[in-house]
Amino acid sequence: MVIVHHLNNSRSQRVLWLLEELGVPYEVKRYERDAKTMLAPPELRAVHPLGKSPVISDGDEVVAESGAIVEYLADKYGQGKLLPPPGSPERRRATYWLHYAEGSLMPPLLMSLVFNKVRSAPMPFFAKPIAHGIADKVMESFVTPNVTSNLDYLEAELGKSTWFGGEEFGVSDIQLSFPLEAAASRGGLGASRPRLMAFLDRIHGRPAYQRALEKGGPYELLR
């Protein structure tokens, strides 16, 4: 039995979705973020030394990192579904998206979240102009241009095919779901990029996605 160590409002939601798409039985072990710090609870360190989610247990195997988990589950249980065969151009493309989602797309989105929190954080009145100035400068000169270029790139990619891996839905779309949901929630993704917004509508309408939401509980990125 696959056990998903599921942290609320986290990347582990897409692991539940993948398992639903594959029709693999699994158990959800829930963990809640600290209400003040929004960090994962220390109990997750008993599963993996970094104490972060997503992480899965499958018998004696413990697998962490979203891309590694997605590839592991699709390889082991997919029977050719959602993940192209090794050595094929389609597999290389899928592997690219598995790495791109966390390696290129998520960092500027995370920085956007961090610096927006800096702007809204309580601090002495005399420190606010300095903190706001630094945050605004970093956002203007680095974060926003990187978010924009990534979203433009992805919008153009969906002009070439229905899904990110081609004409068939696959692991690429599951992996890219979280950063694109984050971008729609707080990273500037909106109606100016209609293909990406239509992509989000398509994935949210999938029955397996809806079942994963029922299993995982409230998912604040959709608010």
C-alpha positions as a Markdown table, in Angstrom:
| # | Residue | x | y | z |
|---|---|---|---|---|
| 1 | Met | 0.0 | 0.0 | 0.0 |
| 2 | Val | 1.3 | 3.4 | -1.0 |
| 3 | Ile | 1.2 | 5.9 | 1.9 |
| 4 | Val | 1.1 | 9.6 | 1.0 |
| 5 | His | 2.4 | 11.8 | 3.8 |
| 6 | His | 0.1 | 14.7 | 2.9 |
| 7 | Leu | 0.7 | 18.2 | 4.1 |
| 8 | Asn | -2.3 | 20.6 | 3.7 |
| 9 | Asn | -2.0 | 23.1 | 0.9 |
| 10 | Ser | 1.2 | 21.6 | -0.5 |
| 11 | Arg | 2.7 | 19.9 | -3.5 |
| 12 | Ser | 1.5 | 16.5 | -2.2 |
| 13 | Gln | -2.0 | 17.3 | -3.6 |
| 14 | Arg | -0.7 | 16.5 | -7.1 |
| 15 | Val | 0.6 | 13.1 | -5.8 |
| 16 | Leu | -2.9 | 12.2 | -4.7 |
| 17 | Trp | -4.2 | 13.3 | -8.1 |
| 18 | Leu | -1.6 | 11.1 | -9.9 |
| 19 | Leu | -2.6 | 8.1 | -7.8 |
| 20 | Glu | -6.3 | 8.7 | -8.6 |
| 21 | Glu | -5.5 | 9.0 | -12.4 |
| 22 | Leu | -3.5 | 5.7 | -12.1 |
| 23 | Gly | -6.2 | 4.0 | -10.1 |
| 24 | Val | -3.7 | 2.9 | -7.4 |
| 25 | Pro | -5.0 | 2.2 | -3.9 |
| 26 | Tyr | -3.3 | 4.4 | -1.3 |
| 27 | Glu | -3.6 | 5.7 | 2.2 |
| 28 | Val | -3.4 | 9.4 | 3.2 |
| 29 | Lys | -1.5 | 10.3 | 6.4 |
| 30 | Arg | -2.3 | 13.9 | 7.2 |
| 31 | Tyr | -0.1 | 16.6 | 8.6 |
| 32 | Glu | -1.0 | 20.2 | 9.3 |
| 33 | Arg | 1.2 | 23.3 | 8.8 |
| 34 | Asp | 2.0 | 25.4 | 11.8 |
| 35 | Ala | -0.6 | 28.2 | 11.8 |
| 36 | Lys | 2.0 | 30.9 | 12.4 |
| 37 | Thr | 5.1 | 29.8 | 10.5 |
| 38 | Met | 3.3 | 27.7 | 7.8 |
| 39 | Leu | 6.0 | 25.2 | 8.1 |
| 40 | Ala | 5.5 | 21.4 | 8.2 |
| 41 | Pro | 5.3 | 19.8 | 11.6 |
| 42 | Pro | 8.3 | 18.0 | 13.1 |
| 43 | Glu | 6.5 | 14.6 | 12.8 |
| 44 | Leu | 7.4 | 14.6 | 9.1 |
| 45 | Arg | 11.1 | 14.2 | 10.0 |
| 46 | Ala | 10.4 | 10.7 | 11.2 |
| 47 | Val | 9.5 | 9.9 | 7.6 |
| 48 | His | 12.3 | 11.8 | 5.8 |
| 49 | Pro | 15.2 | 13.8 | 7.3 |
| 50 | Leu | 14.2 | 17.1 | 5.6 |
| 51 | Gly | 10.7 | 16.9 | 7.2 |
| 52 | Lys | 9.0 | 18.2 | 4.1 |
| 53 | Ser | 6.1 | 17.1 | 1.9 |
| 54 | Pro | 5.5 | 15.5 | -0.5 |
| 55 | Val | 7.0 | 12.2 | 0.5 |
| 56 | Ile | 5.6 | 8.7 | 0.1 |
| 57 | Ser | 6.2 | 5.3 | 1.7 |
| 58 | Asp | 5.8 | 2.2 | -0.5 |
| 59 | Gly | 6.7 | -0.8 | 1.5 |
| 60 | Asp | 10.4 | -0.3 | 2.4 |
| 61 | Glu | 10.8 | 2.5 | -0.1 |
| 62 | Val | 10.6 | 6.1 | 0.9 |
| 63 | Val | 10.6 | 8.6 | -2.0 |
| 64 | Ala | 10.7 | 12.4 | -1.7 |
| 65 | Glu | 10.7 | 15.3 | -4.2 |
| 66 | Ser | 7.7 | 15.8 | -6.4 |
| 67 | Gly | 9.4 | 14.9 | -9.7 |
| 68 | Ala | 11.0 | 11.7 | -8.3 |
| 69 | Ile | 7.7 | 10.6 | -6.8 |
| 70 | Val | 5.7 | 11.2 | -9.9 |
| 71 | Glu | 8.2 | 9.3 | -12.0 |
| 72 | Tyr | 8.5 | 6.5 | -9.5 |
| 73 | Leu | 4.7 | 6.0 | -9.3 |
| 74 | Ala | 4.1 | 6.2 | -13.0 |
| 75 | Asp | 7.0 | 3.8 | -13.8 |
| 76 | Lys | 5.9 | 1.3 | -11.2 |
| 77 | Tyr | 2.2 | 1.4 | -11.4 |
| 78 | Gly | 1.3 | 3.1 | -14.6 |
| 79 | Gln | 1.7 | 0.2 | -17.1 |
| 80 | Gly | 2.5 | 2.7 | -19.8 |
| 81 | Lys | -0.1 | 5.2 | -18.7 |
| 82 | Leu | 0.7 | 8.9 | -18.4 |
| 83 | Leu | 4.5 | 8.4 | -18.8 |
| 84 | Pro | 6.1 | 7.6 | -22.2 |
| 85 | Pro | 8.5 | 4.7 | -22.6 |
| 86 | Pro | 12.2 | 5.2 | -21.6 |
| 87 | Gly | 14.4 | 6.4 | -24.4 |
| 88 | Ser | 11.6 | 8.0 | -26.5 |
| 89 | Pro | 11.6 | 11.7 | -27.4 |
| 90 | Glu | 8.3 | 11.9 | -25.5 |
| 91 | Arg | 9.9 | 10.5 | -22.3 |
| 92 | Arg | 12.7 | 13.1 | -22.6 |
| 93 | Arg | 10.1 | 15.8 | -22.9 |
| 94 | Ala | 8.2 | 14.5 | -19.9 |
| 95 | Thr | 11.5 | 14.4 | -17.9 |
| 96 | Tyr | 12.2 | 18.0 | -18.9 |
| 97 | Trp | 8.9 | 19.2 | -17.5 |
| 98 | Leu | 9.3 | 17.2 | -14.3 |
| 99 | His | 12.5 | 19.1 | -13.6 |
| 100 | Tyr | 11.4 | 22.4 | -15.1 |
| 101 | Ala | 8.4 | 22.7 | -12.8 |
| 102 | Glu | 10.4 | 22.8 | -9.6 |
| 103 | Gly | 13.8 | 23.9 | -11.0 |
| 104 | Ser | 12.8 | 26.9 | -13.1 |
| 105 | Leu | 9.2 | 27.8 | -12.5 |
| 106 | Met | 8.7 | 27.5 | -8.8 |
| 107 | Pro | 11.8 | 29.5 | -7.5 |
| 108 | Pro | 10.6 | 33.0 | -8.8 |
| 109 | Leu | 7.0 | 32.2 | -7.7 |
| 110 | Leu | 8.3 | 31.3 | -4.2 |
| 111 | Met | 10.4 | 34.5 | -4.1 |
| 112 | Ser | 7.3 | 36.5 | -5.1 |
| 113 | Leu | 5.5 | 35.0 | -2.1 |
| 114 | Val | 8.4 | 35.7 | 0.3 |
| 115 | Phe | 8.9 | 39.3 | -0.8 |
| 116 | Asn | 5.2 | 40.1 | -0.7 |
| 117 | Lys | 5.2 | 38.7 | 2.9 |
| 118 | Val | 8.1 | 41.1 | 3.7 |
| 119 | Arg | 6.0 | 44.0 | 2.5 |
| 120 | Ser | 3.1 | 43.0 | 4.7 |
| 121 | Ala | 5.1 | 41.8 | 7.8 |
| 122 | Pro | 4.7 | 43.8 | 11.0 |
| 123 | Met | 7.8 | 45.9 | 11.8 |
| 124 | Pro | 8.8 | 49.2 | 13.4 |
| 125 | Phe | 7.5 | 52.2 | 11.3 |
| 126 | Phe | 11.1 | 53.4 | 10.7 |
| 127 | Ala | 12.0 | 50.1 | 9.1 |
| 128 | Lys | 9.1 | 49.9 | 6.7 |
| 129 | Pro | 10.4 | 52.2 | 4.0 |
| 130 | Ile | 13.7 | 50.3 | 3.9 |
| 131 | Ala | 12.1 | 46.8 | 3.8 |
| 132 | His | 9.5 | 47.9 | 1.3 |
| 133 | Gly | 12.2 | 49.5 | -0.9 |
| 134 | Ile | 14.3 | 46.4 | -0.9 |
| 135 | Ala | 11.3 | 44.1 | -1.6 |
| 136 | Asp | 10.1 | 46.4 | -4.4 |
| 137 | Lys | 13.5 | 46.6 | -6.0 |
| 138 | Val | 14.0 | 42.8 | -6.0 |
| 139 | Met | 10.5 | 42.2 | -7.3 |
| 140 | Glu | 10.9 | 44.8 | -10.1 |
| 141 | Ser | 14.4 | 43.9 | -11.2 |
| 142 | Phe | 14.4 | 40.1 | -10.8 |
| 143 | Val | 11.3 | 38.3 | -9.6 |
| 144 | Thr | 8.6 | 39.8 | -11.8 |
| 145 | Pro | 10.6 | 39.6 | -15.0 |
| 146 | Asn | 11.4 | 35.9 | -14.3 |
| 147 | Val | 7.8 | 35.0 | -13.5 |
| 148 | Thr | 6.7 | 36.8 | -16.7 |
| 149 | Ser | 9.2 | 35.1 | -19.0 |
| 150 | Asn | 8.2 | 31.7 | -17.6 |
| 151 | Leu | 4.5 | 32.2 | -18.0 |
| 152 | Asp | 5.0 | 33.6 | -21.5 |
| 153 | Tyr | 7.0 | 30.5 | -22.3 |
| 154 | Leu | 4.4 | 28.1 | -21.0 |
| 155 | Glu | 1.6 | 30.0 | -22.8 |
| 156 | Ala | 3.5 | 29.6 | -26.1 |
| 157 | Glu | 4.1 | 25.9 | -25.4 |
| 158 | Leu | 0.3 | 25.3 | -25.1 |
| 159 | Gly | 0.0 | 26.9 | -28.6 |
| 160 | Lys | 1.8 | 23.8 | -30.0 |
| 161 | Ser | -0.2 | 21.0 | -28.4 |
| 162 | Thr | -3.3 | 20.4 | -26.1 |
| 163 | Trp | -1.2 | 19.3 | -23.2 |
| 164 | Phe | 2.4 | 20.0 | -22.2 |
| 165 | Gly | 3.6 | 16.6 | -23.2 |
| 166 | Gly | 1.7 | 16.6 | -26.5 |
| 167 | Glu | -1.9 | 15.6 | -27.4 |
| 168 | Glu | -2.2 | 13.1 | -24.6 |
| 169 | Phe | -2.6 | 14.1 | -20.9 |
| 170 | Gly | 0.3 | 12.9 | -18.8 |
| 171 | Val | 2.7 | 13.4 | -15.9 |
| 172 | Ser | 3.9 | 16.7 | -17.3 |
| 173 | Asp | 0.5 | 18.3 | -16.7 |
| 174 | Ile | 0.2 | 16.9 | -13.2 |
| 175 | Gln | 3.7 | 18.2 | -12.3 |
| 176 | Leu | 3.1 | 21.6 | -13.7 |
| 177 | Ser | -0.3 | 22.0 | -12.0 |
| 178 | Phe | 1.0 | 23.2 | -8.6 |
| 179 | Pro | 3.2 | 26.1 | -9.8 |
| 180 | Leu | 0.5 | 27.2 | -12.3 |
| 181 | Glu | -2.1 | 27.1 | -9.6 |
| 182 | Ala | 0.3 | 29.1 | -7.4 |
| 183 | Ala | 0.8 | 31.6 | -10.2 |
| 184 | Ala | -3.0 | 32.0 | -10.7 |
| 185 | Ser | -3.4 | 32.4 | -6.9 |
| 186 | Arg | -0.7 | 34.9 | -6.2 |
| 187 | Gly | 1.8 | 35.1 | -9.1 |
| 188 | Gly | 0.0 | 37.2 | -11.8 |
| 189 | Leu | -1.4 | 34.5 | -14.0 |
| 190 | Gly | -4.8 | 35.6 | -15.4 |
| 191 | Ala | -6.9 | 36.3 | -18.4 |
| 192 | Ser | -4.0 | 37.7 | -20.4 |
| 193 | Arg | -2.8 | 34.1 | -20.9 |
| 194 | Pro | -5.9 | 32.3 | -22.0 |
| 195 | Arg | -4.2 | 29.0 | -22.9 |
| 196 | Leu | -2.8 | 28.6 | -19.3 |
| 197 | Met | -6.2 | 29.5 | -17.8 |
| 198 | Ala | -7.9 | 27.0 | -20.1 |
| 199 | Phe | -5.4 | 24.4 | -19.0 |
| 200 | Leu | -6.3 | 25.0 | -15.4 |
| 201 | Asp | -10.0 | 24.7 | -16.2 |
| 202 | Arg | -9.3 | 21.4 | -17.9 |
| 203 | Ile | -7.4 | 19.8 | -15.1 |
| 204 | His | -9.8 | 21.0 | -12.5 |
| 205 | Gly | -12.6 | 19.4 | -14.3 |
| 206 | Arg | -11.0 | 15.9 | -14.4 |
| 207 | Pro | -12.8 | 13.4 | -12.2 |
| 208 | Ala | -9.5 | 12.1 | -10.8 |
| 209 | Tyr | -8.6 | 15.7 | -9.8 |
| 210 | Gln | -11.9 | 16.1 | -8.0 |
| 211 | Arg | -11.5 | 12.8 | -6.2 |
| 212 | Ala | -8.0 | 13.8 | -5.0 |
| 213 | Leu | -9.5 | 17.0 | -3.6 |
| 214 | Glu | -12.0 | 15.0 | -1.6 |
| 215 | Lys | -9.2 | 12.8 | -0.3 |
| 216 | Gly | -6.8 | 15.6 | 0.5 |
| 217 | Gly | -9.1 | 18.1 | 2.0 |
| 218 | Pro | -9.2 | 21.9 | 1.7 |
| 219 | Tyr | -6.7 | 23.2 | -0.9 |
| 220 | Glu | -6.2 | 26.9 | -0.5 |
| 221 | Leu | -4.4 | 27.5 | -3.8 |
| 222 | Leu | -7.8 | 27.1 | -5.5 |
| 223 | Arg | -9.2 | 30.1 | -3.5 |
